[in-house]
Tab-separated table of C-alpha atoms and ligand atoms in Angstrom:
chain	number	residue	atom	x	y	z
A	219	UNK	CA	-4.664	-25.209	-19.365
A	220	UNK	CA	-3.020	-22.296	-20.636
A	221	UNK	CA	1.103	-22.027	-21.339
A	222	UNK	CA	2.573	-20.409	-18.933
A	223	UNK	CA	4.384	-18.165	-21.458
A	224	UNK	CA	1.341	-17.152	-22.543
A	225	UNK	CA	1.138	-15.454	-18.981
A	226	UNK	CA	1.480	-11.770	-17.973
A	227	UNK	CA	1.437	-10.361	-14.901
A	228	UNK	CA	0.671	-7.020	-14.341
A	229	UNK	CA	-1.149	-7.249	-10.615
A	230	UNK	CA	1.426	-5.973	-8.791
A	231	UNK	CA	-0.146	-3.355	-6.584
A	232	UNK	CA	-2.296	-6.531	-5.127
A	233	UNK	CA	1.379	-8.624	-4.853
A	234	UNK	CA	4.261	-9.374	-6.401
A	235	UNK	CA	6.553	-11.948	-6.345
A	236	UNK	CA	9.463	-12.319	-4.046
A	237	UNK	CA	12.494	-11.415	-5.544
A	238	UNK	CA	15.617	-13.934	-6.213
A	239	UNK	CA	17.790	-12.316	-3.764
A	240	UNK	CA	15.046	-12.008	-1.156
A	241	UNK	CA	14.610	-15.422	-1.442
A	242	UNK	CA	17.804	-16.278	-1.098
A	243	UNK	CA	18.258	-14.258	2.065
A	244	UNK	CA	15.593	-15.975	3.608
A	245	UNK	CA	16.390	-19.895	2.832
A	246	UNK	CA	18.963	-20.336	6.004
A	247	UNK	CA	16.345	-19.413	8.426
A	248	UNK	CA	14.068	-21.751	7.711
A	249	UNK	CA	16.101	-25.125	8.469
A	250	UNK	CA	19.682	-23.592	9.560
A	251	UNK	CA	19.379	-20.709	11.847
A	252	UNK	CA	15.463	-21.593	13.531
A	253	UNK	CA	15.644	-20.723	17.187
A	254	UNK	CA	13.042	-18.603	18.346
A	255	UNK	CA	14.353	-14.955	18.235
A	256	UNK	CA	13.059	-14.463	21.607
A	257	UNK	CA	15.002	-17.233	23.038
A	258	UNK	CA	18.200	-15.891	24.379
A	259	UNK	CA	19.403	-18.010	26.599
A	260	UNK	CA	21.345	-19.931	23.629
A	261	UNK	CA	23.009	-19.373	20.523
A	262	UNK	CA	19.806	-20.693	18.358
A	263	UNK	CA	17.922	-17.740	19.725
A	264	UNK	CA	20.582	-14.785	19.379
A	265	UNK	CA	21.165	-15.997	15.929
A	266	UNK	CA	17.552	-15.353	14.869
A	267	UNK	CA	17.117	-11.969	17.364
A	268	UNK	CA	20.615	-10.671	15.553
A	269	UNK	CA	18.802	-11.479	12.652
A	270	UNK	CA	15.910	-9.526	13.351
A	271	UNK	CA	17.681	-6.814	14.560
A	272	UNK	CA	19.175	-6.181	11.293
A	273	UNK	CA	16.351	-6.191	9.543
A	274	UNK	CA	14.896	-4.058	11.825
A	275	UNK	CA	17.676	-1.450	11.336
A	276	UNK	CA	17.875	-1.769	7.456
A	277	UNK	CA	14.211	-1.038	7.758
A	278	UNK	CA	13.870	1.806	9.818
A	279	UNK	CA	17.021	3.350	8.031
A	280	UNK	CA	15.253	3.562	4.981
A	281	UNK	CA	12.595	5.759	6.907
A	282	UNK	CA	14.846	8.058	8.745
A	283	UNK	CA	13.425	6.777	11.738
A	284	UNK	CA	15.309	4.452	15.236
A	285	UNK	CA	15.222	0.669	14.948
A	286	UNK	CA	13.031	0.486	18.150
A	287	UNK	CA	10.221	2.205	16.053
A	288	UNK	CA	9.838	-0.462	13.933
A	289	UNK	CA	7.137	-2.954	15.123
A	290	UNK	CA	6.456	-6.070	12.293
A	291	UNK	CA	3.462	-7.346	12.181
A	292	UNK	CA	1.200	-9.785	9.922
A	293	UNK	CA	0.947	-7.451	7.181
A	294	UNK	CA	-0.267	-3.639	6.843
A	295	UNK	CA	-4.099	-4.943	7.199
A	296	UNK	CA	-3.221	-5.309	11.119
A	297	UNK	CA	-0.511	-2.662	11.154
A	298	UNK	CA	-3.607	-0.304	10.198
A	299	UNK	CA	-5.932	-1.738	12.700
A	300	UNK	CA	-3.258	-1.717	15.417
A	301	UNK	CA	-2.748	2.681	14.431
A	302	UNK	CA	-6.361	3.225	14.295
A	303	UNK	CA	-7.640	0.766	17.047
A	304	UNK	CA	-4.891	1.574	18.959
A	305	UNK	CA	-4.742	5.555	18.574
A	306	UNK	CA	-8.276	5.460	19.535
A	307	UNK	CA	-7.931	3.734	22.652
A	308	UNK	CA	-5.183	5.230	24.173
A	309	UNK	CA	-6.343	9.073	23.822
A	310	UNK	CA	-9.768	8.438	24.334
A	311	UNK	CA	-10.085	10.631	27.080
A	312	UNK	CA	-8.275	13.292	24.981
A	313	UNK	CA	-11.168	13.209	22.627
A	314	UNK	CA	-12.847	10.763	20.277
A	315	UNK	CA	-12.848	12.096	17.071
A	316	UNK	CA	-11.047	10.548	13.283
A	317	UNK	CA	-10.313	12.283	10.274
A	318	UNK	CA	-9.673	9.922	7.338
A	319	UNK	CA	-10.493	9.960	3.688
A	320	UNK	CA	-12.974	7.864	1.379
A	321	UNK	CA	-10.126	6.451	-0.674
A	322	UNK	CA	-8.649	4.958	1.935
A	323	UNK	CA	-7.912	0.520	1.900
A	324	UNK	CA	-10.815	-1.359	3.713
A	325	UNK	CA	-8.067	-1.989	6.563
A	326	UNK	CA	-8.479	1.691	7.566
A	327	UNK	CA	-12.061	2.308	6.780
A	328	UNK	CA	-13.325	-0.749	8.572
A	329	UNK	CA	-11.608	-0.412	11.799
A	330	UNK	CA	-13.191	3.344	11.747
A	331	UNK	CA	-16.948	1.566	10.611
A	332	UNK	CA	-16.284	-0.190	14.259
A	333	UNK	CA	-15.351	2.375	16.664
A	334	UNK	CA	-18.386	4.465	14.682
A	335	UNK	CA	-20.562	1.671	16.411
A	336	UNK	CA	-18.351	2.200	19.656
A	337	UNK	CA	-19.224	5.716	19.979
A	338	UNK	CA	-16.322	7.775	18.462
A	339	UNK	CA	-16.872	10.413	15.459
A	340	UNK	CA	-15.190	9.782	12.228
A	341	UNK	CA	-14.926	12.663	9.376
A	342	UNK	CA	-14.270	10.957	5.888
A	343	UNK	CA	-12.832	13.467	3.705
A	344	UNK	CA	-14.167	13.570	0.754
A	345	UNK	CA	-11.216	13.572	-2.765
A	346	UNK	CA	-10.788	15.787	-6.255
A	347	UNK	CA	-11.022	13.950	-9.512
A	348	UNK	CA	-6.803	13.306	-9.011
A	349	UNK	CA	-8.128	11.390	-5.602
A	350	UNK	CA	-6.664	14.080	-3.603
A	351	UNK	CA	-7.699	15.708	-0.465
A	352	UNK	CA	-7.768	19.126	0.192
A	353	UNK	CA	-5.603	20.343	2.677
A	354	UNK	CA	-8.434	23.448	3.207
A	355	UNK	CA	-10.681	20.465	3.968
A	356	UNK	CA	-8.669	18.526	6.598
A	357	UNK	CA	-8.341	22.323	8.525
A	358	UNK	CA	-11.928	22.806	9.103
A	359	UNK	CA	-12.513	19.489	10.399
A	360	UNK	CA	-9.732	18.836	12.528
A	361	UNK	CA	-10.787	19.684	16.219
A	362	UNK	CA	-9.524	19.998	19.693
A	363	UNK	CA	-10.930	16.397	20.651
A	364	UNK	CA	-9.481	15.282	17.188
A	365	UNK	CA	-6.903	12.081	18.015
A	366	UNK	CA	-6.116	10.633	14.734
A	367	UNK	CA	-5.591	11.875	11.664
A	368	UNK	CA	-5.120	8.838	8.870
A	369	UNK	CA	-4.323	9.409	5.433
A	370	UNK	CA	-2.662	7.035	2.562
A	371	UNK	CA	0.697	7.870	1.303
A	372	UNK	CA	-0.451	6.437	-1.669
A	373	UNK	CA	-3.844	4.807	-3.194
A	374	UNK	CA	-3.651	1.327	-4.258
A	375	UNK	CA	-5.875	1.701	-7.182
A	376	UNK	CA	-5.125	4.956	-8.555
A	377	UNK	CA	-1.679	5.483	-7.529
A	378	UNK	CA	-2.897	9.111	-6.164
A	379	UNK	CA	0.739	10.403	-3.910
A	380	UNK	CA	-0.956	12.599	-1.201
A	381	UNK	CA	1.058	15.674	-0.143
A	382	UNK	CA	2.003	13.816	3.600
A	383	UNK	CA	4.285	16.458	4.911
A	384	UNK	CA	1.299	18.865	4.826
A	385	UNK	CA	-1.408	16.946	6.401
A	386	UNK	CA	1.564	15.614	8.895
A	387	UNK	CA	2.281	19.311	10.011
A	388	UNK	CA	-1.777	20.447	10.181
A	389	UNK	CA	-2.516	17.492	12.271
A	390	UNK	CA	1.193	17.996	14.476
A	391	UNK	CA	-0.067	21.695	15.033
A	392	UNK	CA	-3.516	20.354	16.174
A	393	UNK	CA	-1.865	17.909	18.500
A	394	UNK	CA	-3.620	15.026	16.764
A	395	UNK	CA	-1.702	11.823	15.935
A	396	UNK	CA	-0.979	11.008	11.796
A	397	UNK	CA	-0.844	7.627	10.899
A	398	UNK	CA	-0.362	6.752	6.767
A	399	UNK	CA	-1.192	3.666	4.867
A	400	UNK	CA	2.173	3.045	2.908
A	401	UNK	CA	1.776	-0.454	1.931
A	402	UNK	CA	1.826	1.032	-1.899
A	403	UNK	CA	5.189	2.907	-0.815
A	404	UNK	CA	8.294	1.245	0.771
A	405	UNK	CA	10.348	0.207	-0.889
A	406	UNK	CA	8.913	2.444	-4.360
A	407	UNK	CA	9.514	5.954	-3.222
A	408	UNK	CA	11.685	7.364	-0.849
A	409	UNK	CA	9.982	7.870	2.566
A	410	UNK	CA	11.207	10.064	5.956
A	411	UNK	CA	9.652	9.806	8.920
A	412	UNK	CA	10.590	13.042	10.283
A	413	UNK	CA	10.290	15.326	7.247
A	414	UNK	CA	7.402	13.761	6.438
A	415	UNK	CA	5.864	14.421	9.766
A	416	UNK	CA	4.870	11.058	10.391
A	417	UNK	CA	3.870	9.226	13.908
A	418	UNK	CA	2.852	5.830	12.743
A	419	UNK	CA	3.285	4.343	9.231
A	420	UNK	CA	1.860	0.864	7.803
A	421	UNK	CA	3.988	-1.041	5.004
A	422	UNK	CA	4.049	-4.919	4.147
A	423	UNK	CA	7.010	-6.674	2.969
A	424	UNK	CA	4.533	-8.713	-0.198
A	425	UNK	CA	4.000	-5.078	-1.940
A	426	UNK	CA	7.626	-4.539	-2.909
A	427	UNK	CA	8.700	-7.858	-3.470
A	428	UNK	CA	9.260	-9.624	0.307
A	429	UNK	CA	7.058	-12.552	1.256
A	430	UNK	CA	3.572	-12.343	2.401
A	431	UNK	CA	2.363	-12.322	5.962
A	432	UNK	CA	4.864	-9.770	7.455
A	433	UNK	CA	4.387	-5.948	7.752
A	434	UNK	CA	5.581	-3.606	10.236
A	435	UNK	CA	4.002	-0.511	12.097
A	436	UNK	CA	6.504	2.662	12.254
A	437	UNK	CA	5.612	4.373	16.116
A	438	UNK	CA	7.324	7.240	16.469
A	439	UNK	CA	9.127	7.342	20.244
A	440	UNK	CA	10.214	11.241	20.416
A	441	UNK	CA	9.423	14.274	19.008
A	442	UNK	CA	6.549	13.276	20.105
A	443	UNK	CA	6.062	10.166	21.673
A	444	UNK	CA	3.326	8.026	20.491
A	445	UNK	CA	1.714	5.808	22.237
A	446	UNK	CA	-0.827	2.841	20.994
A	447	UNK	CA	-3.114	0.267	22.536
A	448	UNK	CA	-1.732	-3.241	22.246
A	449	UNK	CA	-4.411	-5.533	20.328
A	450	UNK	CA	-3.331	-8.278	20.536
A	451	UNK	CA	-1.574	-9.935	23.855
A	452	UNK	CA	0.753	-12.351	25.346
A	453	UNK	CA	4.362	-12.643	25.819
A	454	UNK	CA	5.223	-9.251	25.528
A	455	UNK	CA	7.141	-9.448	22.484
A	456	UNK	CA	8.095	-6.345	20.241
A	457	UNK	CA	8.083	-4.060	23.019
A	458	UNK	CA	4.863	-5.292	24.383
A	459	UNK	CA	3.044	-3.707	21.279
A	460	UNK	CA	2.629	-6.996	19.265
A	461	UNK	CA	2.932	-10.024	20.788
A	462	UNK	CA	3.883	-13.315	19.264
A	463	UNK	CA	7.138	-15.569	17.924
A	464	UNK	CA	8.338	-13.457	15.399
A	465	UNK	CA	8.075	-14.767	11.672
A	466	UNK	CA	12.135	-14.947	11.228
A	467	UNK	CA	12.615	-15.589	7.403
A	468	UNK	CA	10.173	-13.317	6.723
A	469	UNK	CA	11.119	-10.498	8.675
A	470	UNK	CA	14.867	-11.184	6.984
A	471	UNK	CA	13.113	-11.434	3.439
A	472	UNK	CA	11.347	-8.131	4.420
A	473	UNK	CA	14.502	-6.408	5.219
A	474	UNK	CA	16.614	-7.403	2.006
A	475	UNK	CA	13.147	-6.873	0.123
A	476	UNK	CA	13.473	-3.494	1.223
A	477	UNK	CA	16.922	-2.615	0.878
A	478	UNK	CA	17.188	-3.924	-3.002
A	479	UNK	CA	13.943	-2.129	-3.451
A	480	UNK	CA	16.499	1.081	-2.454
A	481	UNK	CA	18.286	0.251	-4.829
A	482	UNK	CA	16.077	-0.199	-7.908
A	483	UNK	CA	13.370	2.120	-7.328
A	484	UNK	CA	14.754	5.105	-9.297
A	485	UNK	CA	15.967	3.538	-11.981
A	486	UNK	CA	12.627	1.009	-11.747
A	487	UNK	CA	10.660	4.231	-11.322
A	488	UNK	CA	12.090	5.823	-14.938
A	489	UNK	CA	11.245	2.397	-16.457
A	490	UNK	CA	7.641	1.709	-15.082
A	491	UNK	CA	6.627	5.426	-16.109
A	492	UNK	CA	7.625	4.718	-19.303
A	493	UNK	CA	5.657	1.856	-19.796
A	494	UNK	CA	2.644	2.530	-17.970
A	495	UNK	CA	2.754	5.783	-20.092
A	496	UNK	CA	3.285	3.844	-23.685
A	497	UNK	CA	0.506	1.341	-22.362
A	498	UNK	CA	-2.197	4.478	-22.332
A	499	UNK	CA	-0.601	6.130	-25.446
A	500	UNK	CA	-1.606	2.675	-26.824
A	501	UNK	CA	-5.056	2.252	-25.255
A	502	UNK	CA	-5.771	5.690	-25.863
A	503	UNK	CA	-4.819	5.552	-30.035
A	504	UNK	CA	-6.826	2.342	-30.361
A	505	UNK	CA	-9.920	2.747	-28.466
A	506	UNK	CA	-10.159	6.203	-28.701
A	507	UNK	CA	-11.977	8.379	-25.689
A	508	UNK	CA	-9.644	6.009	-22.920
A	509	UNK	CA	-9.133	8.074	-19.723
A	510	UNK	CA	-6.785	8.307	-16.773
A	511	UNK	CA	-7.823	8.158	-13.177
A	512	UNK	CA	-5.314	9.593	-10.799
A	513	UNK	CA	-3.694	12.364	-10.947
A	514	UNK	CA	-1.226	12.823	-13.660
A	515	UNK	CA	2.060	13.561	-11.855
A	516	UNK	CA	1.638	13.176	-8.421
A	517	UNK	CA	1.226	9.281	-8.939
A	518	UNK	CA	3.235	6.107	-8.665
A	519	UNK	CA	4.790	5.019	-11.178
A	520	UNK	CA	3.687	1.596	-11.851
A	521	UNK	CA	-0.089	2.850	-11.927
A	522	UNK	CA	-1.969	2.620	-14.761
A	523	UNK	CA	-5.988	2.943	-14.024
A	524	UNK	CA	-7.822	3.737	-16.980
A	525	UNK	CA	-11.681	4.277	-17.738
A	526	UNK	CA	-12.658	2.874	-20.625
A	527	UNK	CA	-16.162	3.902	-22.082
A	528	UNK	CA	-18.723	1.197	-23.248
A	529	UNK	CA	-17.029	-1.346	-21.594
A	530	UNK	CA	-18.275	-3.345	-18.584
A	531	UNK	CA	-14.434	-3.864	-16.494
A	532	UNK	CA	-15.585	-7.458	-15.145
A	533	UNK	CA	-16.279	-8.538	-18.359
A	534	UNK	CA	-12.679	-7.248	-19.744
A	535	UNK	CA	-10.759	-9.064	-16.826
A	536	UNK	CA	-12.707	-12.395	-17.480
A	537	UNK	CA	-11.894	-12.187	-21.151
A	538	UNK	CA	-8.065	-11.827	-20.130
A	539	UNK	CA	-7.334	-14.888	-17.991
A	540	UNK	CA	-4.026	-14.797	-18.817
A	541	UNK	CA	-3.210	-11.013	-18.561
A	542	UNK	CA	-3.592	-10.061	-14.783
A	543	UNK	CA	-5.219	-6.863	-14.318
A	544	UNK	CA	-7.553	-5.710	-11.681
A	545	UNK	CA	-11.073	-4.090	-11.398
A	546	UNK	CA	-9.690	-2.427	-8.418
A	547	UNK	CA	-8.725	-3.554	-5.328
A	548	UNK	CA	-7.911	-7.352	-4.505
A	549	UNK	CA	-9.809	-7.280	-1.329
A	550	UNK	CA	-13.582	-6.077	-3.001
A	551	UNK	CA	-13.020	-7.974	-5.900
A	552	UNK	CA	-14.988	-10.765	-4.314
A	553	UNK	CA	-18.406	-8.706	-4.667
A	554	UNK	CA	-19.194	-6.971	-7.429
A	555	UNK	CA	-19.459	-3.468	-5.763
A	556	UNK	CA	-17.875	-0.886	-7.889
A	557	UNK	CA	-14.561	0.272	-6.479
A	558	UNK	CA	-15.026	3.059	-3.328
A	559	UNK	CA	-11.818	4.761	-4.836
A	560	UNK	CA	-13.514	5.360	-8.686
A	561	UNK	CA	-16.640	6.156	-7.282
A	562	UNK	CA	-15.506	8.899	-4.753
A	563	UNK	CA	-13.244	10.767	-7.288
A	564	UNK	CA	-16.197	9.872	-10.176
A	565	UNK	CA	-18.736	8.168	-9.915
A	566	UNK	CA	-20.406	4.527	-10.446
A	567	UNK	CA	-20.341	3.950	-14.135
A	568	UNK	CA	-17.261	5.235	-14.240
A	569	UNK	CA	-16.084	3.037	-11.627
A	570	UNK	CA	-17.959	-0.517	-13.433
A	571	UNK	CA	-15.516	0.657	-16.603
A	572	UNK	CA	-12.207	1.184	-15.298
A	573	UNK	CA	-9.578	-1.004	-14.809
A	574	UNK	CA	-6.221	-0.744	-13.055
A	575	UNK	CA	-2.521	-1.956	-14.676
A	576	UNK	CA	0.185	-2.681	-12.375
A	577	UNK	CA	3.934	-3.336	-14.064
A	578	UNK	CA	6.725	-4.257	-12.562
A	579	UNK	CA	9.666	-5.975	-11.317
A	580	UNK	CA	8.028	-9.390	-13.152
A	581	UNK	CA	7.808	-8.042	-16.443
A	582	UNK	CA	10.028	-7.384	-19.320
A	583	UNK	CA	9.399	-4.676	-22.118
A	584	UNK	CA	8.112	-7.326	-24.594
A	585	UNK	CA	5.054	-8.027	-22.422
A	586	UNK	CA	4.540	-4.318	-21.915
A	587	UNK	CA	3.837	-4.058	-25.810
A	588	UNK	CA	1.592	-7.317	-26.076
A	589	UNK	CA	-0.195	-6.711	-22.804
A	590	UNK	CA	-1.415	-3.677	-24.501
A	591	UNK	CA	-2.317	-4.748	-27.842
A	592	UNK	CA	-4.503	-7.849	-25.739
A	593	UNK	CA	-6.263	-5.339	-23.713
A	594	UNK	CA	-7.238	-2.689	-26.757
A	595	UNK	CA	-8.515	-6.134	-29.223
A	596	UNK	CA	-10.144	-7.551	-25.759
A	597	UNK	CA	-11.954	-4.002	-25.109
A	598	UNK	CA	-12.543	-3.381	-29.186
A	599	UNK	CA	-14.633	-6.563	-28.886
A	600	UNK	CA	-16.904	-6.243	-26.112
A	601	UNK	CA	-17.407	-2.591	-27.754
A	602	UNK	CA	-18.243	-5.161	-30.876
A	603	UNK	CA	-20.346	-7.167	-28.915
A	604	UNK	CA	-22.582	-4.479	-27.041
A	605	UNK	CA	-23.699	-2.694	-30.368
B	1434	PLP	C1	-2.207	-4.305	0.316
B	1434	PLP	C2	-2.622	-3.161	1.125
B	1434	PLP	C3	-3.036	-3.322	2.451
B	1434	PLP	C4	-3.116	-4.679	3.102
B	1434	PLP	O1	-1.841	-5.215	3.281
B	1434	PLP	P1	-1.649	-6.736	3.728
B	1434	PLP	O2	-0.208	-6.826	4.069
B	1434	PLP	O3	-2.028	-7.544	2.545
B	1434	PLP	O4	-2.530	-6.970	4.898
B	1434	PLP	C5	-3.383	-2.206	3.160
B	1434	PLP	N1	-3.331	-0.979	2.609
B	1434	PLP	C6	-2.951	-0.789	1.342
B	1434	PLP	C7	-2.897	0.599	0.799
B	1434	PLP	C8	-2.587	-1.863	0.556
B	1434	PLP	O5	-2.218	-1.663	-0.705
């Protein structure tokens, strides 16, 4: 067993923990105020719905967008199935054709694999060495019987911020519907709805420091009106669009996760870009040809994905139990496929050597410094080793 001490955690684009005050927030609704928020024939129930509804509203506040816009959900994993599944669905007699990108999480690319099989057209756009589209691109494939356009606000293993205003207005002026992935976003970077040209927006409350198992699905109502499929059904709750007894002290947690996150992120931002930018200063002097994948400004701040030459990343991360860092993304690191997101901007080798840093709210500046000096001796020895 290893001291916890000894410990750093620098995962945080797969989760982080829940923050003091979130907790806090959350701890009366799990044995004081437990009525079911859609009972309202008694005080137990409008408790828990006024509850909601605040969260709700600090929530959609800190998109720009109306309260009833703001469907939660399990997480952004079936926020993105209910956009893409449900997008689908309810135009398909307006056309049956996707544009989305090869970067994007499994929980867009998946539900896309499927309605392949069903019978609908899907464009992948294909992404620069930064991971970014080009907006050139997305023009000459977006068609009349295009429905969907879906694009990440930002990737979760390169950090890659996608110009969403842009892609929002080409798909507005083609009369197709733009959903974004921005489970890497709330609560890091400021978002709006409107400017932004959004119609339906994933987030989950575990990437910026809420609990896990709640997300939400931003549906825009005017300007236009979008309209999705239900998937899943019975009771009618959240406006018929998701049904099931809503997940209280989470969906508080989620709202106070998201209005400290408000708070923090630009002074968090100036901290985290500091450090992620010492930590490849460091890698970079001590192990020589290190490089960067992402872009190098339009990223988030947190990010840190390096390639690192002559070394195989598995091997690194097994070597560094107790320093959490990540081949790539949570979800694939099961299988030893090399990351989808390395390989589309690179290629494979590239993607079997890099290895992606998250900092944040968890760490303190000490463990910024040591994390880095473990990582260069870990890498300088497999280097060792392979000669
Ligand atoms: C984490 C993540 C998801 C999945 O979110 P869950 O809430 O864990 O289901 C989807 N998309 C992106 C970009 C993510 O980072």
């Amino acid at each position: 067993m290893s001291d916890d001490q000894d410990r750093i955690y620098l995962d945080h684009q797969a989760t982080t923990p829940v923050d003091e005050r979130v907790m806090e927030t959350m701890q009366p609704y799990f044995t004081e105020t437990y009525g079911n928020a859609a009972s309202n024939d008694h005080l137990y129930g409008v408790d828990a719905h006024q509850a909601v509804d605040e969260a709700r509203s600090t929530i959609a506040e800190a998109l720009g967008a109306k309260s009833d816009e703001v469907i939660f959900t399990s997480g952004a994993t079936e926020s993105d199935n209910i956009a893409v599944f449900g997008v689908a669905e309810r135009y398909e007699n307006e056309g049956k054709h996707i544009i989305t990108c090869k970067t994007e999480h499994k929980a867009v690319l998946d539900p896309c694999k499927e309605l392949e099989e069903r019978g609908w057209e899907v464009t992948y756009l294909p992404v620069d060495e930064h991971g970014m589209i080009d907006l050139g691109d997305l023009r000459s494939a977006i068609r009349e019987d295009t429905t969907l356009v879906s694009i990440m606000m930002a990737n979760n293993e390169v950090g890659t911020i996608a110009p969403i205003q842009e892609i929002g207005a080409i798909a507005r002026e083609h009369g197709a519907k733009f959903h974004t992935d921005a489970a890497q976003c709330l609560g890091h970077i400021p978002i709006d709805v409107d400017e932004m040209n959004i119609d339906l927006m994933s987030a989950s409350a575990h990437k910026c420091y809420g609990p896990k198992g709640i997300g939400m699905l931003y549906c825009r109502r005017s300007r236009p009106r979008v309209d999705v499929e239900p998937q899943i059904h019975g009771g009618g709750h959240e406006r018929g669009l998701r049904s099931g007894t809503l997940n209280v002290p989470a969906i508080v947690g989620f709202g106070k996760s998201v209005e400290v996150g408000l708070e923090e992120m630009d002074k968090e931002n100036e901290r985290f870009r500091e450090w992620t930018d010492r930590m490849f200063d460091h890698l970079q002097e001590k192990l020589g040809d290190v490089k960067r994948n992402g872009h190098p400004e339009k990223r988030l701040a947190h990010n840190l994905n390096v390639y690192i030459p002559g070394i195989e990343s598995r091997a690194l991360i097994v070597d560094l139990k107790e320093t959490a860092i990540a081949t790539g993304s949570a979800c694939t690191s099961a299988d030893v496929e090399p990351s989808h997101v390395i390989t589309s901007m690179y290629d494979e080798q590239r993607a079997h050597s890099s290895v992606r840093i998250s900092v944040g709210r968890a760490n303190e500046e000490e463990q910024i410094n040591e994390a880095a000096q473990r990582i260069s001796d870990a890498a300088e020895q497999l280097r060792a080793f392979a000669l």
